[in-house]
Amino acid sequence: MKKLLKPRQIRSKIVIPTTSPKKWYGQGIPGVDLQKLTGRLFVVEGADGSGRSTQIIRLVQWLERGGHAPVQVGLKRSTLVSEELEQAQQGNILSRITLSLFYATDFADQLENVILPALKAGFIVLADSYIYTLMARDMVRGMDEAWLKNVYGVALIPDAVFYLQTTPENLVQRNFAKSYALDYWESGMDLGLTRDLFDSFMKYQSLMMQQFQRLQKTYGFHIVDGNQSMDGVHDELRTEIQEVMRGK
Amino acid sequence: MRTFSELGFPGRLIAVEGLDGSGKSTQIYLLKRWLELEGVKVFFSEWNSSALVKSATSKGKKRELLSPTTFSLIHATDFADRYERQLVPLLKAGYVVLCDRYIFTAFARDVVRGCPQKWVRGIYNFAALPDITFFFKTKLEISLQRILDGRPQLKYFEAGMDMHLSTDPYESFRIFQGRILEQYLAMSTEFNFLVIDANERVEVQQQVVRQLVQNKIELSQYLPQLG
C-alpha cells in the first residue's frame, strides 16, 4: 500500500492589525491629520552588509502571505532629488551641511509622497533605513546633534525600529562575498581617517556603531544581533512585528 | 546668532531683503558697481542660484512637486551650498560679500507657507547674520504694481498658488505678498534691518545705502593690498 502524504495545510486566516496613534518626532509635516494614518511603519537600520535589504525582502513575502499590503521605501529614492544627489555624491563636491540638507530633502519628499499616503491607505511600510542612518553619518562627521534633531523633527515616529548591529569584521566579509569591493562612502573615505580603504572601513564602521548606540538611548530602537544567521534575524523581526501589530 | 564681524571674520556681508518689486535688486546692483569701481574686493551672490541644486529645484518647481517642507529644505540646501563653498571662504579672505536675499527670505516665505518658525530658524542656525541688512520697504500696492503692471506670467510657486489662496494667480500673488510683508515687518527690529524707503527715487535710495555702508564698514580696508 502506498503511503499517503498528508497534504500541507493552507492557512487563510488573516490577523487584522490594531491601529495605534501616530506621533511626530518634532514639528512634523504641516497639515497632516495623524488620526488618518492607520497603517504601520517599521524600520530596518544597519550598515551595508548587515543583511538589511535581505531581511526586508523576506518581511515583504511574510507580510503578503499574511494578507497585509507592504510598501518599501529607502534612502535616495525620491523623485525630487535622488538623481541630483547621486551626481553630487559621485563628484564628492558638496560640503557637509549641504549634503545633509540634500538628504533631508530626499527624505521629506518620500515621507510626504510615499510613506504618509501609504499609511493613510492602511499599508505596512517597511523602511530600508530611516533618519537614524542619516543622523549617525552626520554625527560621525562632527555635525551638531541638536541641529539634526530639529531638521528631522519632520519625521514620523515608527511603530518599531530594528538596528541590525553587525561587527565591522563581518561587514567586510559580507561586502567582499557580494562584490569584492568596499564602497567609498560606506568606508568613510571622505573623513580622511586613513588612506587605506580597508582600515578606513573598519574605523568608520565602528564609529557608526558607536553613534547608533548613542542614538539608541534617545530613540529606543531594538538592537538585533546582525552577526547571527539570516533566519535568526528574520525570526526576531517577525516576532516583534507580530506583537506590535497585535497591539501588545 | 552673531554677525560675521562679531565672529571675527575679516570680510563683511551685506544683504538686501524686500518684496518682489521693491527695487532691492537694482539697489544692490548699484552698490556692487560702486564698490567694484572703487576697487573694493566684492562678491555678489543671489538667492536660489547654486548650480548643483538648481536642476532639482527647477524640476520641483516645473512639475509642481514641492510641498512647503520640501520647498523649504531645497532652498536651505541651495543656501548651504553657496554658504559653505563661496560665502564663508570669501569672507575669510576679506571680501565684501553682497547677497540679494539672505536667510530672512526663508524665514518669511516658509512661515507663510505653514512651516513652523522654530523649525525653519533652526535649519538656518549654521549661518552667521549679515553685518548689514537693508530692508526695502514699499507700500504693498506699489510693489505689486511694479510686478503686475507688465501682466507677467506669474509662476506657480512665485504666485503662492500652492497655498490655494485664490484660483486667480494675480489675486493669489497679492495675498501671498501681503503675508510676506507682515513677516518681514515682524522681523525688522529683531534682526536690525536698516529700513530704506523704497518709494523714493533710485538715486535718493542709493545715496542712503552708500552712506550707511560707509558708516558701518571701513571700506579702505577692503582694497587689495599691493606688493
Tab-separated table of C-alpha atoms in Angstrom:
chain	number	residue	atom	x	y	z
A	1	MET	CA	0.000	0.000	0.000
A	2	LYS	CA	1.237	3.461	-0.909
A	3	LYS	CA	1.982	5.829	1.877
A	4	LEU	CA	-0.281	8.832	1.598
A	5	LEU	CA	1.428	12.163	2.128
A	6	LYS	CA	-0.501	14.344	4.432
A	7	PRO	CA	-1.476	17.421	2.402
A	8	ARG	CA	0.166	20.595	3.569
A	9	GLN	CA	-2.269	22.769	5.387
A	10	ILE	CA	-3.155	26.024	3.726
A	11	ARG	CA	-3.618	28.865	6.121
A	12	SER	CA	-6.026	31.583	5.212
A	13	LYS	CA	-6.570	33.343	8.471
A	14	ILE	CA	-5.548	36.971	8.498
A	15	VAL	CA	-4.717	38.848	11.651
A	16	ILE	CA	-6.170	42.334	11.423
A	17	PRO	CA	-3.614	44.746	12.831
A	18	THR	CA	-4.688	47.141	15.539
A	19	THR	CA	-4.136	50.832	14.924
A	20	SER	CA	-2.007	52.921	17.195
A	21	PRO	CA	-1.947	56.719	17.374
A	22	LYS	CA	0.963	58.209	15.435
A	23	LYS	CA	3.268	60.985	16.559
A	24	TRP	CA	5.922	63.207	15.023
A	25	TYR	CA	9.420	63.480	16.425
A	26	GLY	CA	9.186	67.261	16.383
A	27	GLN	CA	7.120	69.748	14.458
A	28	GLY	CA	6.125	67.243	11.777
A	29	ILE	CA	4.674	67.984	8.359
A	30	PRO	CA	2.183	70.847	8.321
A	31	GLY	CA	-1.416	69.953	7.523
A	32	VAL	CA	-1.326	66.174	8.091
A	33	ASP	CA	-4.083	64.522	10.127
A	34	LEU	CA	-2.310	61.882	12.209
A	35	GLN	CA	-5.607	60.177	13.047
A	36	LYS	CA	-5.925	59.072	9.447
A	37	LEU	CA	-2.642	57.176	9.399
A	38	THR	CA	-3.972	53.700	10.059
A	39	GLY	CA	-1.065	51.744	8.578
A	40	ARG	CA	2.116	50.693	10.338
A	41	LEU	CA	5.690	51.835	9.880
A	42	PHE	CA	8.614	49.503	10.540
A	43	VAL	CA	12.232	50.496	10.052
A	44	VAL	CA	15.258	48.284	9.500
A	45	GLU	CA	18.595	50.017	10.055
A	46	GLY	CA	22.126	48.714	9.667
A	47	ALA	CA	25.275	49.133	7.591
A	48	ASP	CA	25.631	47.757	4.056
A	49	GLY	CA	26.260	44.068	4.563
A	50	SER	CA	24.196	43.837	7.748
A	51	GLY	CA	21.511	41.947	5.824
A	52	ARG	CA	19.073	44.875	5.878
A	53	SER	CA	17.795	44.514	2.335
A	54	THR	CA	17.567	40.723	2.504
A	55	GLN	CA	15.508	40.986	5.669
A	56	ILE	CA	13.151	43.473	4.065
A	57	ILE	CA	12.578	41.160	1.088
A	58	ARG	CA	11.742	38.337	3.472
A	59	LEU	CA	9.436	40.517	5.526
A	60	VAL	CA	7.574	41.579	2.385
A	61	GLN	CA	6.953	37.960	1.487
A	62	TRP	CA	5.870	37.081	5.004
A	63	LEU	CA	3.527	40.078	5.258
A	64	GLU	CA	1.914	39.390	1.885
A	65	ARG	CA	1.362	35.809	2.823
A	66	GLY	CA	-0.348	37.096	5.969
A	67	GLY	CA	-2.704	39.238	3.892
A	68	HIS	CA	-1.071	42.588	4.572
A	69	ALA	CA	-0.047	45.130	1.957
A	70	PRO	CA	3.618	46.113	2.354
A	71	VAL	CA	5.302	49.121	0.764
A	72	GLN	CA	9.082	49.511	0.644
A	73	VAL	CA	10.934	52.786	0.973
A	74	GLY	CA	14.602	53.619	1.304
A	75	LEU	CA	17.035	56.491	1.167
A	76	LYS	CA	17.946	58.347	-2.011
A	77	ARG	CA	14.874	57.189	-3.923
A	78	SER	CA	12.840	60.406	-4.187
A	79	THR	CA	11.546	61.739	-7.499
A	80	LEU	CA	12.604	65.199	-6.438
A	81	VAL	CA	16.339	64.949	-5.765
A	82	SER	CA	17.629	61.365	-5.977
A	83	GLU	CA	19.385	61.857	-9.344
A	84	GLU	CA	20.998	65.125	-8.338
A	85	LEU	CA	22.050	63.653	-5.014
A	86	GLU	CA	23.677	60.727	-6.771
A	87	GLN	CA	25.564	63.048	-9.123
A	88	ALA	CA	26.719	65.282	-6.304
A	89	GLN	CA	27.913	62.272	-4.355
A	90	GLN	CA	29.821	60.865	-7.322
A	91	GLY	CA	31.781	64.082	-7.592
A	92	ASN	CA	32.165	64.490	-3.806
A	93	ILE	CA	31.657	68.206	-4.236
A	94	LEU	CA	29.068	69.118	-1.643
A	95	SER	CA	30.011	70.378	1.770
A	96	ARG	CA	28.628	68.753	4.882
A	97	ILE	CA	25.618	70.886	5.733
A	98	THR	CA	24.647	70.981	2.063
A	99	LEU	CA	24.826	67.215	1.651
A	100	SER	CA	22.940	66.754	4.888
A	101	LEU	CA	20.128	69.075	3.783
A	102	PHE	CA	20.028	67.402	0.366
A	103	TYR	CA	19.415	64.067	2.093
A	104	ALA	CA	16.809	65.669	4.339
A	105	THR	CA	15.014	66.961	1.236
A	106	ASP	CA	15.083	63.460	-0.258
A	107	PHE	CA	13.710	62.029	2.979
A	108	ALA	CA	10.930	64.614	3.348
A	109	ASP	CA	9.865	64.121	-0.273
A	110	GLN	CA	9.469	60.380	0.245
A	111	LEU	CA	7.814	60.860	3.616
A	112	GLU	CA	5.174	63.097	2.078
A	113	ASN	CA	4.715	61.267	-1.185
A	114	VAL	CA	5.198	57.614	-0.292
A	115	ILE	CA	5.167	56.934	3.434
A	116	LEU	CA	2.267	59.129	4.549
A	117	PRO	CA	-0.085	58.221	1.666
A	118	ALA	CA	0.655	54.513	2.217
A	119	LEU	CA	-0.032	54.777	5.942
A	120	LYS	CA	-3.234	56.636	5.168
A	121	ALA	CA	-4.261	53.737	2.944
A	122	GLY	CA	-3.568	51.261	5.746
A	123	PHE	CA	-0.396	49.756	4.257
A	124	ILE	CA	2.525	48.316	6.175
A	125	VAL	CA	5.525	50.473	5.327
A	126	LEU	CA	8.954	48.851	5.527
A	127	ALA	CA	11.715	51.418	5.527
A	128	ASP	CA	15.163	50.266	4.422
A	129	SER	CA	16.952	52.853	6.648
A	130	TYR	CA	15.340	55.979	8.055
A	131	ILE	CA	16.506	59.190	9.732
A	132	TYR	CA	18.866	57.369	12.105
A	133	THR	CA	21.355	56.369	9.397
A	134	LEU	CA	21.317	59.938	8.116
A	135	MET	CA	21.855	61.326	11.598
A	136	ALA	CA	24.584	58.837	12.516
A	137	ARG	CA	26.512	59.571	9.300
A	138	ASP	CA	26.394	63.293	10.004
A	139	MET	CA	27.270	62.892	13.659
A	140	VAL	CA	30.347	60.850	12.766
A	141	ARG	CA	31.281	63.821	10.595
A	142	GLY	CA	31.020	66.205	13.523
A	143	MET	CA	27.647	67.780	12.890
A	144	ASP	CA	25.545	69.177	15.689
A	145	GLU	CA	23.048	66.686	17.112
A	146	ALA	CA	20.538	69.364	18.146
A	147	TRP	CA	20.544	70.782	14.626
A	148	LEU	CA	19.919	67.332	13.145
A	149	LYS	CA	17.091	66.667	15.592
A	150	ASN	CA	15.412	69.880	14.546
A	151	VAL	CA	15.740	69.092	10.831
A	152	TYR	CA	14.365	65.564	11.304
A	153	GLY	CA	11.599	66.813	13.571
A	154	VAL	CA	9.538	66.412	10.387
A	155	ALA	CA	9.761	62.615	10.707
A	156	LEU	CA	7.040	60.300	11.910
A	157	ILE	CA	7.849	58.055	14.885
A	158	PRO	CA	7.859	54.461	13.551
A	159	ASP	CA	5.945	51.606	15.211
A	160	ALA	CA	9.259	49.806	15.645
A	161	VAL	CA	12.874	50.301	14.605
A	162	PHE	CA	15.362	47.448	14.300
A	163	TYR	CA	19.079	48.061	14.164
A	164	LEU	CA	20.995	45.110	12.758
A	165	GLN	CA	24.191	45.515	14.715
A	166	THR	CA	26.997	43.734	12.908
A	167	THR	CA	30.711	43.773	13.657
A	168	PRO	CA	32.921	45.549	11.098
A	169	GLU	CA	34.736	42.207	10.594
A	170	ASN	CA	31.522	40.543	9.465
A	171	LEU	CA	30.512	43.528	7.352
A	172	VAL	CA	33.805	43.338	5.462
A	173	GLN	CA	33.379	39.638	4.772
A	174	ARG	CA	29.810	40.088	3.551
A	175	ASN	CA	30.679	43.046	1.326
A	176	PHE	CA	33.542	41.075	-0.224
A	177	ALA	CA	31.395	37.973	-0.655
A	178	LYS	CA	28.900	40.088	-2.564
A	179	SER	CA	31.031	42.395	-4.714
A	180	TYR	CA	34.726	42.016	-3.784
A	181	ALA	CA	34.695	45.743	-3.070
A	182	LEU	CA	34.228	48.328	-0.330
A	183	ASP	CA	32.178	51.429	-1.072
A	184	TYR	CA	33.924	54.827	-0.788
A	185	TRP	CA	31.215	56.397	1.394
A	186	GLU	CA	30.495	53.278	3.460
A	187	SER	CA	34.221	53.276	4.214
A	188	GLY	CA	34.057	56.909	5.308
A	189	MET	CA	36.929	57.778	2.969
A	190	ASP	CA	35.729	61.404	2.852
A	191	LEU	CA	36.679	61.702	6.541
A	192	GLY	CA	40.350	61.192	5.793
A	193	LEU	CA	40.817	58.776	8.706
A	194	THR	CA	43.480	56.926	6.746
A	195	ARG	CA	44.387	56.488	3.083
A	196	ASP	CA	43.927	52.721	3.348
A	197	LEU	CA	40.424	51.687	2.254
A	198	PHE	CA	40.261	48.579	4.428
A	199	ASP	CA	41.472	50.322	7.584
A	200	SER	CA	39.183	53.251	6.919
A	201	PHE	CA	36.192	50.926	6.538
A	202	MET	CA	36.924	49.229	9.857
A	203	LYS	CA	37.379	52.517	11.706
A	204	TYR	CA	34.386	54.185	10.100
A	205	GLN	CA	32.049	51.286	10.776
A	206	SER	CA	32.970	51.177	14.437
A	207	LEU	CA	32.392	54.935	14.681
A	208	MET	CA	28.983	54.431	13.079
A	209	MET	CA	28.198	51.675	15.542
A	210	GLN	CA	29.040	53.994	18.439
A	211	GLN	CA	26.716	56.670	17.081
A	212	PHE	CA	23.917	54.132	16.666
A	213	GLN	CA	24.360	53.062	20.246
A	214	ARG	CA	24.105	56.700	21.315
A	215	LEU	CA	21.000	57.220	19.202
A	216	GLN	CA	19.501	54.038	20.592
A	217	LYS	CA	19.405	55.640	24.021
A	218	THR	CA	17.322	58.536	22.709
A	219	TYR	CA	15.153	56.720	20.195
A	220	GLY	CA	14.886	53.356	21.907
A	221	PHE	CA	15.154	51.026	18.951
A	222	HIS	CA	15.610	47.271	19.087
A	223	ILE	CA	19.178	46.167	18.673
A	224	VAL	CA	19.218	42.897	16.748
A	225	ASP	CA	22.398	40.842	16.515
A	226	GLY	CA	23.251	41.070	12.819
A	227	ASN	CA	26.070	38.543	13.178
A	228	GLN	CA	23.679	35.631	13.554
A	229	SER	CA	22.100	33.709	10.657
A	230	MET	CA	19.598	35.345	8.325
A	231	ASP	CA	16.912	33.012	9.670
A	232	GLY	CA	17.683	34.007	13.229
A	233	VAL	CA	17.349	37.709	12.413
A	234	HIS	CA	14.175	37.088	10.427
A	235	ASP	CA	12.548	35.248	13.340
A	236	GLU	CA	13.360	38.079	15.732
A	237	LEU	CA	11.928	40.710	13.411
A	238	ARG	CA	8.799	38.661	12.755
A	239	THR	CA	8.092	38.056	16.417
A	240	GLU	CA	8.422	41.696	17.287
A	241	ILE	CA	6.399	42.959	14.305
A	242	GLN	CA	3.667	40.454	15.062
A	243	GLU	CA	3.410	41.677	18.612
A	244	VAL	CA	3.313	45.315	17.587
A	245	MET	CA	0.613	44.623	15.013
A	246	ARG	CA	-1.480	42.820	17.572
A	247	GLY	CA	-1.187	45.846	19.771
A	248	LYS	CA	0.920	44.287	22.502
B	1	MET	CA	23.271	84.184	16.226
B	2	ARG	CA	26.124	86.567	15.591
B	3	THR	CA	27.328	88.647	12.653
B	4	PHE	CA	30.443	87.886	10.633
B	5	SER	CA	32.287	90.789	12.205
B	6	GLU	CA	31.324	89.610	15.700
B	7	LEU	CA	32.669	86.181	14.761
B	8	GLY	CA	35.980	87.732	13.777
B	9	PHE	CA	35.760	87.236	10.013
B	10	PRO	CA	37.874	89.761	8.155
B	11	GLY	CA	35.213	90.114	5.425
B	12	ARG	CA	31.805	91.753	5.695
B	13	LEU	CA	28.412	90.588	4.441
B	14	ILE	CA	25.698	92.941	3.260
B	15	ALA	CA	22.246	91.568	2.475
B	16	VAL	CA	19.189	93.106	0.878
B	17	GLU	CA	15.662	91.951	1.608
B	18	GLY	CA	12.243	93.073	0.471
B	19	LEU	CA	9.248	92.067	-1.595
B	20	ASP	CA	9.465	91.320	-5.298
B	21	GLY	CA	9.219	94.711	-6.961
B	22	SER	CA	10.685	96.630	-4.035
B	23	GLY	CA	13.684	97.644	-6.134
B	24	LYS	CA	16.198	95.846	-3.919
B	25	SER	CA	17.996	94.117	-6.799
B	26	THR	CA	18.562	97.450	-8.542
B	27	GLN	CA	19.970	98.921	-5.356
B	28	ILE	CA	22.343	96.054	-4.638
B	29	TYR	CA	23.494	96.110	-8.258
B	30	LEU	CA	24.325	99.792	-7.954
B	31	LEU	CA	26.069	99.145	-4.644
B	32	LYS	CA	28.119	96.392	-6.276
B	33	ARG	CA	29.120	98.590	-9.224
B	34	TRP	CA	30.146	101.413	-6.907
B	35	LEU	CA	32.299	99.150	-4.742
B	36	GLU	CA	33.852	97.437	-7.772
B	37	LEU	CA	34.683	100.730	-9.426
B	38	GLU	CA	36.205	101.969	-6.187
B	39	GLY	CA	38.413	98.879	-6.281
B	40	VAL	CA	36.908	97.054	-3.294
B	41	LYS	CA	37.152	93.247	-3.289
B	42	VAL	CA	33.500	92.390	-3.740
B	43	PHE	CA	31.455	89.279	-4.469
B	44	PHE	CA	27.761	89.067	-5.313
B	45	SER	CA	25.518	86.085	-4.582
B	46	GLU	CA	21.888	85.596	-5.423
B	47	TRP	CA	19.180	83.578	-3.670
B	48	ASN	CA	18.481	80.188	-5.254
B	49	SER	CA	21.446	80.195	-7.607
B	50	SER	CA	23.619	77.246	-6.645
B	51	ALA	CA	24.396	75.334	-9.824
B	52	LEU	CA	24.401	72.000	-8.038
B	53	VAL	CA	20.976	72.259	-6.528
B	54	LYS	CA	19.431	74.097	-9.446
B	55	SER	CA	18.351	71.111	-11.511
B	56	ALA	CA	16.434	69.644	-8.568
B	57	THR	CA	14.808	72.958	-7.687
B	58	SER	CA	13.730	73.731	-11.228
B	59	LYS	CA	12.404	70.209	-11.730
B	60	GLY	CA	10.474	70.502	-8.471
B	61	LYS	CA	9.036	73.830	-9.482
B	62	LYS	CA	8.204	72.914	-13.080
B	63	ARG	CA	6.429	69.741	-12.111
B	64	GLU	CA	4.910	71.308	-9.014
B	65	LEU	CA	6.428	68.579	-6.865
B	66	LEU	CA	7.229	70.764	-3.897
B	67	SER	CA	5.401	70.865	-0.580
B	68	PRO	CA	6.041	73.605	1.999
B	69	THR	CA	8.513	71.257	3.726
B	70	THR	CA	10.486	70.255	0.646
B	71	PHE	CA	10.311	73.812	-0.730
B	72	SER	CA	11.929	74.973	2.487
B	73	LEU	CA	14.543	72.196	2.582
B	74	ILE	CA	15.619	72.529	-1.037
B	75	HIS	CA	16.132	76.280	-0.668
B	76	ALA	CA	18.083	75.636	2.517
B	77	THR	CA	20.233	73.158	0.546
B	78	ASP	CA	20.857	75.783	-2.112
B	79	PHE	CA	21.761	78.353	0.537
B	80	ALA	CA	24.054	75.936	2.389
B	81	ASP	CA	25.922	75.128	-0.828
B	82	ARG	CA	26.583	78.778	-1.575
B	83	TYR	CA	27.320	79.481	2.091
B	84	GLU	CA	29.874	76.725	2.590
B	85	ARG	CA	31.565	76.834	-0.797
B	86	GLN	CA	31.541	80.557	-1.559
B	87	LEU	CA	30.410	82.951	1.155
B	88	VAL	CA	32.464	81.602	4.048
B	89	PRO	CA	35.758	81.181	2.140
B	90	LEU	CA	35.414	84.652	0.578
B	91	LEU	CA	34.591	86.224	3.936
B	92	LYS	CA	37.635	84.517	5.396
B	93	ALA	CA	39.680	86.034	2.601
B	94	GLY	CA	38.459	89.518	3.450
B	95	TYR	CA	35.854	90.116	0.756
B	96	VAL	CA	32.792	92.315	0.938
B	97	VAL	CA	30.005	89.888	0.052
B	98	LEU	CA	26.690	91.186	-1.251
B	99	CYS	CA	23.636	88.945	-1.031
B	100	ASP	CA	20.419	89.508	-2.913
B	101	ARG	CA	18.189	87.874	-0.272
B	102	TYR	CA	19.538	86.010	2.735
B	103	ILE	CA	18.017	83.737	5.399
B	104	PHE	CA	15.222	86.239	6.155
B	105	THR	CA	13.619	85.427	2.809
B	106	ALA	CA	13.244	81.843	4.011
B	107	PHE	CA	12.095	82.966	7.459
B	108	ALA	CA	9.309	84.981	5.839
B	109	ARG	CA	8.260	82.723	2.945
B	110	ASP	CA	8.434	79.344	4.615
B	111	VAL	CA	6.465	80.514	7.628
B	112	VAL	CA	3.787	81.987	5.362
B	113	ARG	CA	3.661	78.575	3.661
B	114	GLY	CA	2.912	76.978	7.024
B	115	CYS	CA	6.290	75.670	8.198
B	116	PRO	CA	6.811	76.202	11.933
B	117	GLN	CA	9.003	79.219	12.608
B	118	LYS	CA	11.149	77.380	15.129
B	119	TRP	CA	11.916	74.612	12.649
B	120	VAL	CA	12.846	76.988	9.803
B	121	ARG	CA	15.048	79.138	12.003
B	122	GLY	CA	16.696	76.049	13.455
B	123	ILE	CA	17.669	74.825	9.988
B	124	TYR	CA	19.454	78.067	9.173
B	125	ASN	CA	21.197	78.449	12.511
B	126	PHE	CA	24.515	77.393	10.948
B	127	ALA	CA	24.582	80.748	9.139
B	128	ALA	CA	26.007	83.903	10.683
B	129	LEU	CA	23.995	87.124	10.485
B	130	PRO	CA	24.836	89.794	7.908
B	131	ASP	CA	26.822	92.778	9.098
B	132	ILE	CA	24.264	94.998	7.381
B	133	THR	CA	20.749	94.028	6.277
B	134	PHE	CA	18.888	96.560	4.172
B	135	PHE	CA	15.153	96.172	4.032
B	136	PHE	CA	13.479	97.910	1.116
B	137	LYS	CA	10.112	98.922	2.378
B	138	THR	CA	7.378	99.813	-0.071
B	139	LYS	CA	3.664	100.058	0.242
B	140	LEU	CA	2.289	96.684	-0.794
B	141	GLU	CA	0.306	98.240	-3.639
B	142	ILE	CA	3.391	99.860	-5.130
B	143	SER	CA	5.482	96.708	-5.251
B	144	LEU	CA	2.512	94.757	-6.588
B	145	GLN	CA	2.033	97.345	-9.290
B	146	ARG	CA	5.696	97.219	-10.327
B	147	ILE	CA	5.420	93.479	-10.827
B	148	LEU	CA	1.884	93.254	-12.141
B	149	ASP	CA	1.931	96.264	-14.478
B	150	GLY	CA	3.600	94.212	-17.146
B	151	ARG	CA	0.976	91.469	-16.693
B	152	PRO	CA	3.745	88.914	-16.368
B	153	GLN	CA	3.227	85.199	-16.456
B	154	LEU	CA	3.388	84.581	-12.730
B	155	LYS	CA	4.935	81.237	-11.958
B	156	TYR	CA	3.058	78.755	-9.779
B	157	PHE	CA	5.190	78.990	-6.636
B	158	GLU	CA	6.041	82.657	-7.171
B	159	ALA	CA	2.328	83.457	-7.042
B	160	GLY	CA	1.898	81.260	-3.967
B	161	MET	CA	-0.574	79.087	-5.899
B	162	ASP	CA	0.499	76.073	-3.844
B	163	MET	CA	-1.282	77.601	-0.854
B	164	HIS	CA	-4.646	77.725	-2.615
B	165	LEU	CA	-5.293	81.288	-1.506
B	166	SER	CA	-7.176	82.021	-4.711
B	167	THR	CA	-7.639	80.374	-8.093
B	168	ASP	CA	-6.601	83.637	-9.748
B	169	PRO	CA	-2.801	83.847	-9.860
B	170	TYR	CA	-2.797	87.650	-9.535
B	171	GLU	CA	-5.105	87.616	-6.540
B	172	SER	CA	-3.083	84.784	-5.017
B	173	PHE	CA	0.125	86.776	-5.542
B	174	ARG	CA	-1.394	89.811	-3.785
B	175	ILE	CA	-2.441	87.838	-0.726
B	176	PHE	CA	0.865	85.959	-0.614
B	177	GLN	CA	2.991	89.113	-0.861
B	178	GLY	CA	0.871	90.799	1.797
B	179	ARG	CA	1.558	87.976	4.224
B	180	ILE	CA	5.280	88.007	3.445
B	181	LEU	CA	5.383	91.733	4.131
B	182	GLU	CA	3.804	91.123	7.566
B	183	GLN	CA	6.530	88.581	8.331
B	184	TYR	CA	9.305	90.965	7.247
B	185	LEU	CA	7.936	93.780	9.374
B	186	ALA	CA	7.710	91.487	12.383
B	187	MET	CA	11.420	90.592	11.989
B	188	SER	CA	12.670	94.096	11.317
B	189	THR	CA	13.669	95.045	14.879
B	190	GLU	CA	14.840	91.607	15.949
B	191	PHE	CA	17.400	91.433	13.134
B	192	ASN	CA	18.346	95.134	12.999
B	193	PHE	CA	17.081	95.753	9.481
B	194	LEU	CA	18.143	99.106	8.113
B	195	VAL	CA	14.897	100.212	6.551
B	196	ILE	CA	15.141	102.071	3.260
B	197	ASP	CA	12.139	103.955	1.952
B	198	ALA	CA	11.752	102.239	-1.400
B	199	ASN	CA	9.133	104.714	-2.547
B	200	GLU	CA	11.929	107.266	-3.018
B	201	ARG	CA	13.803	107.776	-6.281
B	202	VAL	CA	16.545	105.310	-7.173
B	203	GLU	CA	19.318	107.888	-6.608
B	204	VAL	CA	17.976	109.009	-3.258
B	205	GLN	CA	17.886	105.420	-2.026
B	206	GLN	CA	21.377	104.692	-3.349
B	207	GLN	CA	22.731	107.756	-1.589
B	208	VAL	CA	21.328	106.499	1.715
B	209	VAL	CA	22.639	102.995	1.082
B	210	ARG	CA	26.180	104.176	0.307
B	211	GLN	CA	26.213	106.453	3.324
B	212	LEU	CA	25.131	103.661	5.661
B	213	VAL	CA	27.690	101.252	4.206
B	214	GLN	CA	30.450	103.819	4.675
B	215	ASN	CA	29.376	104.488	8.253
B	216	LYS	CA	29.425	100.825	9.191
B	217	ILE	CA	32.333	99.455	7.184
B	218	GLU	CA	35.820	100.890	6.900
B	219	LEU	CA	35.951	100.396	3.125
B	220	SER	CA	39.601	101.314	2.698
B	221	GLN	CA	40.449	98.027	4.452
B	222	TYR	CA	38.892	96.088	1.621
B	223	LEU	CA	41.066	97.419	-1.145
B	224	PRO	CA	43.591	94.912	-2.499
B	225	GLN	CA	46.960	95.223	-0.781
B	226	LEU	CA	49.653	95.684	-3.377
B	227	GLY	CA	53.155	94.397	-3.137
